Coordinates of N, CA, C and O in Angstrom, one line a residue:
X1 N -3.7 -7.6 32.4 CA -3.6 -7.1 33.8 C -2.7 -5.9 33.8 O -3.1 -4.9 34.5
X2 N -1.6 -5.9 33.1 CA -0.7 -4.7 33.2 C -1.4 -3.5 32.6 O -1.2 -2.3 33.0
X3 N -2.2 -3.7 31.5 CA -2.9 -2.5 30.9 C -3.9 -1.9 31.9 O -4.1 -0.7 32.0
X4 N -4.6 -2.7 32.7 CA -5.5 -2.2 33.7 C -4.8 -1.4 34.8 O -5.3 -0.4 35.2
X5 N -3.7 -1.9 35.2 CA -2.9 -1.3 36.3 C -2.4 0.1 35.7 O -2.5 1.1 36.4
X6 N -2.0 0.1 34.5 CA -1.5 1.4 33.9 C -2.6 2.4 33.8 O -2.4 3.6 34.0
X7 N -3.8 1.9 33.4 CA -4.9 2.9 33.3 C -5.3 3.4 34.7 O -5.6 4.6 34.8
X8 N -5.4 2.6 35.7 CA -5.7 3.1 37.0 C -4.6 4.0 37.6 O -4.9 5.0 38.2
X9 N -3.4 3.7 37.3 CA -2.3 4.5 37.8 C -2.3 5.9 37.1 O -2.2 6.9 37.7
X10 N -2.5 5.9 35.8 CA -2.7 7.1 35.0 C -3.8 8.0 35.5 O -3.7 9.2 35.6
X11 N -5.0 7.3 35.7 CA -6.1 8.0 36.2 C -5.9 8.6 37.6 O -6.3 9.8 37.9
X12 N -5.2 7.9 38.5 CA -4.9 8.4 39.8 C -3.9 9.6 39.8 O -4.1 10.6 40.5
X13 N -2.9 9.5 38.9 CA -2.0 10.6 38.8 C -2.7 11.8 38.2 O -2.4 12.9 38.7
X14 N -3.6 11.7 37.3 CA -4.3 12.8 36.8 C -5.2 13.4 37.8 O -5.2 14.7 38.0
X15 N -5.8 12.6 38.6 CA -6.7 13.1 39.7 C -5.9 13.9 40.7 O -6.3 15.0 41.2
X16 N -4.7 13.3 41.1 CA -3.9 14.0 42.1 C -3.3 15.3 41.5 O -3.3 16.3 42.2
X17 N -2.9 15.3 40.3 CA -2.5 16.6 39.6 C -3.6 17.6 39.5 O -3.3 18.8 39.8
X18 N -4.8 17.2 39.2 CA -5.9 18.1 39.1 C -6.2 18.7 40.4 O -6.4 20.0 40.6
X19 N -6.3 17.9 41.5 CA -6.6 18.4 42.8 C -5.4 19.3 43.3 O -5.7 20.4 43.9
X20 N -4.2 18.9 43.1 CA -3.1 19.7 43.5 C -3.0 21.1 42.8 O -2.8 22.1 43.4
X21 N -3.3 21.1 41.5 CA -3.3 22.4 40.7 C -4.5 23.2 41.2 O -4.3 24.5 41.3
X22 N -5.6 22.6 41.5 CA -6.7 23.4 42.0 C -6.4 24.1 43.3 O -6.7 25.2 43.5
X23 N -5.8 23.3 44.2 CA -5.5 23.9 45.5 C -4.4 25.0 45.4 O -4.5 26.0 46.0
X24 N -3.4 24.8 44.5 CA -2.4 25.8 44.3 C -3.0 27.1 43.7 O -2.7 28.2 44.2
X25 N -3.9 26.9 42.7 CA -4.4 28.1 42.1 C -5.4 28.8 43.0 O -5.5 30.0 43.0
X26 N -6.1 28.1 43.9 CA -6.9 28.7 44.9 C -6.1 29.5 45.9 O -6.5 30.6 46.3
X27 N -5.0 29.0 46.2 CA -4.1 29.6 47.2 C -3.4 30.9 46.7 O -3.4 31.9 47.4
X28 N -3.0 30.9 45.4 CA -2.2 32.0 44.9 C -3.1 33.1 44.3 O -2.7 34.2 44.0
X29 N -4.4 32.8 44.0 CA -5.3 33.8 43.4 C -5.4 33.6 41.9 O -4.6 33.0 41.3
X30 N -6.5 34.2 41.4 CA -6.8 34.0 40.0 C -5.8 34.6 39.0 O -5.4 34.0 38.0
X31 N -5.3 35.8 39.3 CA -4.3 36.5 38.4 C -3.0 35.7 38.3 O -2.5 35.4 37.2
X32 N -2.5 35.3 39.4 CA -1.2 34.5 39.4 C -1.5 33.1 38.8 O -0.6 32.5 38.1
X33 N -2.6 32.5 39.1 CA -3.0 31.2 38.6 C -3.1 31.3 37.0 O -2.6 30.4 36.3
X34 N -3.6 32.4 36.5 CA -3.7 32.6 35.0 C -2.3 32.6 34.4 O -2.0 32.0 33.4
X35 N -1.4 33.4 35.0 CA 0.0 33.5 34.5 C 0.7 32.1 34.6 O 1.3 31.7 33.6
X36 N 0.5 31.4 35.7 CA 1.2 30.1 35.8 C 0.6 29.1 34.8 O 1.4 28.4 34.2
X37 N -0.7 29.1 34.7 CA -1.3 28.2 33.7 C -0.8 28.5 32.3 O -0.6 27.6 31.5
X38 N -0.6 29.8 31.9 CA -0.1 30.1 30.6 C 1.3 29.6 30.4 O 1.6 29.0 29.3
X39 N 2.1 29.7 31.3 CA 3.5 29.3 31.2 C 3.5 27.7 31.1 O 4.2 27.2 30.3
X40 N 2.8 27.1 32.0 CA 2.8 25.6 32.0 C 2.2 25.1 30.7 O 2.7 24.2 30.1
X41 N 1.2 25.7 30.2 CA 0.6 25.3 29.0 C 1.5 25.5 27.8 O 1.5 24.7 26.9
X42 N 2.3 26.6 27.8 CA 3.3 26.7 26.7 C 4.3 25.6 26.7 O 4.7 25.1 25.7
X43 N 4.8 25.3 27.9 CA 5.8 24.2 28.0 C 5.2 22.8 27.6 O 5.9 22.0 27.0
X44 N 4.0 22.6 28.0 CA 3.3 21.3 27.6 C 3.1 21.3 26.1 O 3.3 20.2 25.5
X45 N 2.8 22.4 25.5 CA 2.6 22.4 24.1 C 3.9 22.2 23.3 O 3.9 21.4 22.3
X46 N 5.0 22.8 23.8 CA 6.3 22.6 23.1 C 6.7 21.1 23.3 O 7.3 20.5 22.4
X47 N 6.5 20.6 24.5 CA 6.9 19.2 24.7 C 6.0 18.2 23.9 O 6.5 17.3 23.3
X48 N 4.8 18.5 23.7 CA 3.9 17.7 22.8 C 4.3 17.8 21.4 O 4.3 16.8 20.7
X49 N 4.7 19.0 20.9 CA 5.2 19.1 19.6 C 6.5 18.3 19.4 O 6.7 17.6 18.3
X50 N 7.4 18.4 20.3 CA 8.6 17.6 20.2 C 8.4 16.1 20.2 O 9.0 15.4 19.4
X51 N 7.5 15.6 21.0 CA 7.1 14.2 21.0 C 6.5 13.8 19.7 O 6.7 12.7 19.2
X52 N 5.6 14.6 19.2 CA 5.0 14.3 17.9 C 6.0 14.2 16.8 O 5.9 13.3 15.9
X53 N 6.9 15.2 16.7 CA 8.0 15.1 15.7 C 8.9 13.9 15.9 O 9.2 13.2 14.9
X54 N 9.2 13.5 17.1 CA 10.0 12.4 17.3 C 9.3 11.1 16.9 O 9.9 10.2 16.2
X55 N 8.0 11.0 17.2 CA 7.2 9.8 16.8 C 7.1 9.7 15.3 O 7.2 8.6 14.7
X56 N 6.9 10.9 14.6 CA 6.8 10.9 13.2 C 8.1 10.4 12.5 O 8.1 9.6 11.6
X57 N 9.2 10.9 13.0 CA 10.5 10.6 12.4 C 10.9 9.1 12.6 O 11.4 8.5 11.7
X58 N 10.6 8.6 13.8 CA 11.0 7.2 14.1 C 10.1 6.3 13.3 O 10.5 5.2 12.8
X59 N 8.8 6.6 13.1 CA 7.9 5.8 12.3 C 8.3 5.8 10.8 O 8.3 4.8 10.2
X60 N 8.7 7.0 10.3 CA 9.1 7.0 8.9 C 10.4 6.2 8.7 O 10.6 5.5 7.7
X61 N 11.4 6.3 9.6 CA 12.6 5.6 9.5 C 12.4 4.1 9.5 O 13.0 3.3 8.8
X62 N 11.5 3.7 10.4 CA 11.2 2.2 10.5 C 10.5 1.7 9.3 O 10.8 0.6 8.8
X63 N 9.6 2.5 8.7 CA 8.9 2.1 7.5 C 9.8 2.1 6.3 O 9.6 1.2 5.4
X64 N 10.7 3.0 6.2 CA 11.6 3.1 5.1 C 12.7 1.9 5.1 O 13.1 1.4 4.1
X65 N 13.0 1.5 6.3 CA 14.1 0.5 6.5 C 13.5 -0.9 6.2 O 14.3 -1.8 5.7
X66 N 12.3 -1.2 6.5 CA 11.7 -2.5 6.4 C 11.0 -2.7 5.1 O 10.1 -1.9 4.8
X67 N 11.3 -3.7 4.3 CA 10.6 -4.0 3.1 C 9.2 -4.6 3.4 O 9.0 -5.2 4.4
X68 N 8.3 -4.4 2.5 CA 6.9 -4.9 2.7 C 7.0 -6.4 2.4 O 7.5 -6.8 1.3
X69 N 6.5 -7.3 3.2 CA 6.6 -8.7 3.0 C 5.8 -9.1 1.7 O 4.7 -8.6 1.5
X70 N 6.4 -9.9 0.9 CA 5.8 -10.5 -0.3 C 5.8 -9.6 -1.5 O 5.2 -9.9 -2.5
X71 N 6.5 -8.4 -1.4 CA 6.5 -7.5 -2.6 C 7.8 -7.5 -3.3 O 8.0 -6.7 -4.2
X72 N 8.8 -8.2 -2.8 CA 10.2 -8.1 -3.4 C 10.4 -9.2 -4.4 O 10.9 -10.3 -4.1
X73 N 9.9 -9.0 -5.6 CA 10.1 -10.0 -6.7 C 11.5 -9.8 -7.3 O 11.8 -8.6 -7.5
X74 N 12.2 -10.8 -7.6 CA 13.5 -10.7 -8.2 C 14.1 -12.0 -8.5 O 13.4 -13.0 -8.4
X75 N 15.4 -12.1 -8.8 CA 16.0 -13.3 -9.1 C 15.9 -14.3 -8.0 O 15.8 -15.5 -8.2
X76 N 16.0 -13.8 -6.8 CA 16.0 -14.7 -5.6 C 14.6 -15.2 -5.3 O 14.4 -16.2 -4.7
X77 N 13.6 -14.4 -5.6 CA 12.2 -14.7 -5.3 C 11.3 -14.3 -6.4 O 10.5 -13.3 -6.3
X78 N 11.3 -15.0 -7.5 CA 10.5 -14.5 -8.7 C 9.0 -14.6 -8.5 O 8.2 -13.9 -9.1
X79 N 8.5 -15.5 -7.6 CA 7.1 -15.6 -7.4 C 6.6 -15.0 -6.2 O 5.6 -15.4 -5.6
X80 N 7.2 -13.9 -5.8 CA 6.8 -13.3 -4.5 C 5.5 -12.6 -4.7 O 4.7 -12.5 -3.7
X81 N 5.1 -12.1 -5.9 CA 3.9 -11.4 -6.1 C 3.0 -12.3 -7.1 O 3.5 -12.6 -8.1
X82 N 1.8 -12.6 -6.7 CA 0.9 -13.4 -7.5 C -0.4 -12.7 -7.6 O -1.1 -12.6 -6.5
X83 N -0.7 -12.1 -8.7 CA -2.0 -11.4 -8.9 C -2.9 -12.3 -9.7 O -2.5 -12.8 -10.8
X84 N -4.2 -12.4 -9.3 CA -5.1 -13.2 -10.0 C -6.5 -12.5 -10.0 O -6.9 -12.1 -9.0
X85 N -7.1 -12.5 -11.2 CA -8.4 -11.9 -11.3 C -9.3 -13.0 -11.9 O -9.0 -13.6 -12.9
X86 N -10.4 -13.3 -11.3 CA -11.3 -14.3 -11.8 C -12.7 -13.8 -11.5 O -13.0 -13.1 -10.6
X87 N -13.6 -14.3 -12.4 CA -15.0 -13.9 -12.3 C -15.3 -12.5 -12.7 O -14.4 -11.6 -12.6
X88 N -16.4 -12.2 -13.3 CA -16.8 -10.9 -13.6 C -16.5 -10.6 -15.1 O -16.0 -11.4 -15.8
X89 N -17.0 -9.4 -15.5 CA -16.8 -9.0 -16.9 C -15.9 -7.8 -16.9 O -16.2 -6.8 -16.2
X90 N -14.8 -7.8 -17.7 CA -13.9 -6.7 -17.8 C -14.0 -6.0 -19.1 O -13.8 -6.7 -20.2
X91 N -14.4 -4.8 -19.2 CA -14.6 -4.1 -20.4 C -13.3 -3.4 -20.9 O -13.4 -2.7 -21.9
X92 N -12.3 -3.5 -20.3 CA -11.0 -2.8 -20.7 C -9.9 -3.5 -20.0 O -10.0 -4.5 -19.3
X93 N -8.7 -3.0 -20.1 CA -7.5 -3.6 -19.5 C -7.6 -3.5 -17.9 O -8.2 -2.6 -17.4
X94 N -7.0 -4.5 -17.3 CA -6.9 -4.5 -15.8 C -5.5 -4.3 -15.5 O -4.6 -5.0 -15.9
X95 N -5.2 -3.2 -14.7 CA -3.8 -2.9 -14.3 C -3.7 -3.2 -12.8 O -4.4 -2.6 -12.0
X96 N -2.8 -4.0 -12.5 CA -2.4 -4.2 -11.1 C -1.0 -3.9 -11.0 O -0.1 -4.5 -11.5
X97 N -0.7 -2.8 -10.2 CA 0.6 -2.3 -10.1 C 0.8 -1.5 -8.9 O -0.1 -1.3 -8.1
X98 N 2.0 -1.2 -8.6 CA 2.4 -0.3 -7.5 C 3.2 0.9 -8.1 O 4.0 0.7 -9.0
X99 N 2.9 2.1 -7.6 CA 3.6 3.3 -8.0 C 3.4 3.6 -9.5 O 4.4 3.8 -10.2
X100 N 2.2 3.6 -9.9 CA 1.9 3.9 -11.3 C 1.7 5.5 -11.4 O 1.0 6.1 -10.6
X101 N 2.5 6.1 -12.3 CA 2.5 7.5 -12.3 C 1.6 8.1 -13.5 O 0.9 9.0 -13.4
X102 N 1.8 7.5 -14.7 CA 1.0 7.9 -15.8 C 0.7 6.7 -16.7 O 1.6 5.9 -17.0
X103 N -0.6 6.5 -17.1 CA -0.9 5.4 -17.9 C -2.0 5.8 -18.9 O -2.9 6.6 -18.6
X104 N -1.9 5.4 -20.1 CA -2.8 5.8 -21.2 C -3.2 4.5 -22.0 O -2.3 4.0 -22.6
X105 N -4.4 4.1 -22.1 CA -4.8 3.0 -22.9 C -5.6 3.4 -24.1 O -6.0 2.6 -24.9
X106 N -5.8 4.7 -24.3 CA -6.6 5.1 -25.4 C -8.1 5.1 -25.1 O -8.5 5.1 -23.9
X107 N -8.9 5.2 -26.1 CA -10.4 5.2 -25.9 C -11.0 3.9 -26.0 O -10.7 3.0 -26.8
X108 N -11.9 3.6 -25.1 CA -12.6 2.3 -25.0 C -14.1 2.7 -24.9 O -14.5 3.7 -24.5
X109 N -14.9 1.8 -25.4 CA -16.3 1.9 -25.4 C -16.8 1.8 -24.0 O -16.2 1.2 -23.1
X110 N -17.9 2.5 -23.7 CA -18.5 2.4 -22.3 C -19.0 1.0 -22.1 O -19.4 0.3 -23.1
X111 N -19.2 0.6 -20.9 CA -19.6 -0.8 -20.6 C -21.0 -1.1 -21.2 O -21.3 -2.2 -21.6
X112 N -21.9 -0.1 -21.3 CA -23.2 -0.4 -21.8 C -23.2 -0.6 -23.3 O -24.0 -1.3 -23.9
X113 N -22.2 -0.1 -24.0 CA -22.1 -0.3 -25.5 C -21.3 -1.6 -25.8 O -21.5 -2.1 -26.9
X114 N -20.4 -2.1 -24.9 CA -19.6 -3.2 -25.3 C -20.3 -4.5 -25.0 O -19.9 -5.5 -25.5
X115 N -21.3 -4.6 -24.2 CA -22.0 -5.8 -23.9 C -23.3 -5.9 -24.7 O -24.0 -4.9 -24.9
X116 N -23.6 -7.1 -25.1 CA -24.9 -7.3 -25.9 C -26.1 -7.1 -24.9 O -26.0 -7.4 -23.7
X117 N -27.2 -6.7 -25.4 CA -28.4 -6.5 -24.6 C -28.9 -7.9 -24.1 O -28.9 -8.8 -24.9
X118 N -29.3 -8.0 -22.9 CA -29.8 -9.3 -22.4 C -31.3 -9.3 -22.4 O -32.0 -8.4 -22.3

């Protein structure tokens, strides 16, 4: 219910603002309306940039502060992560990890060479 009221209120405010700006711009003329719209647009752009930066910073801080559930294995919780692979044919090593930077297993045969012909 609250979401519907917010949508209707936002739509009504937008409609009132659009009609009010149209009446103002019609009253002051096209040249003055163009200048006013440029200034208002610049302020809206700066405000939007500031809000975007604020949202980005608060999201990063919240994500950095909170650990991901189930990923903290250690002495207190040794079984926090359980990886299981079942079914299928694996022609080489299977690596399940987080934050892998460089890994080298050497050369392995292609899957078509490692399986017998059926």
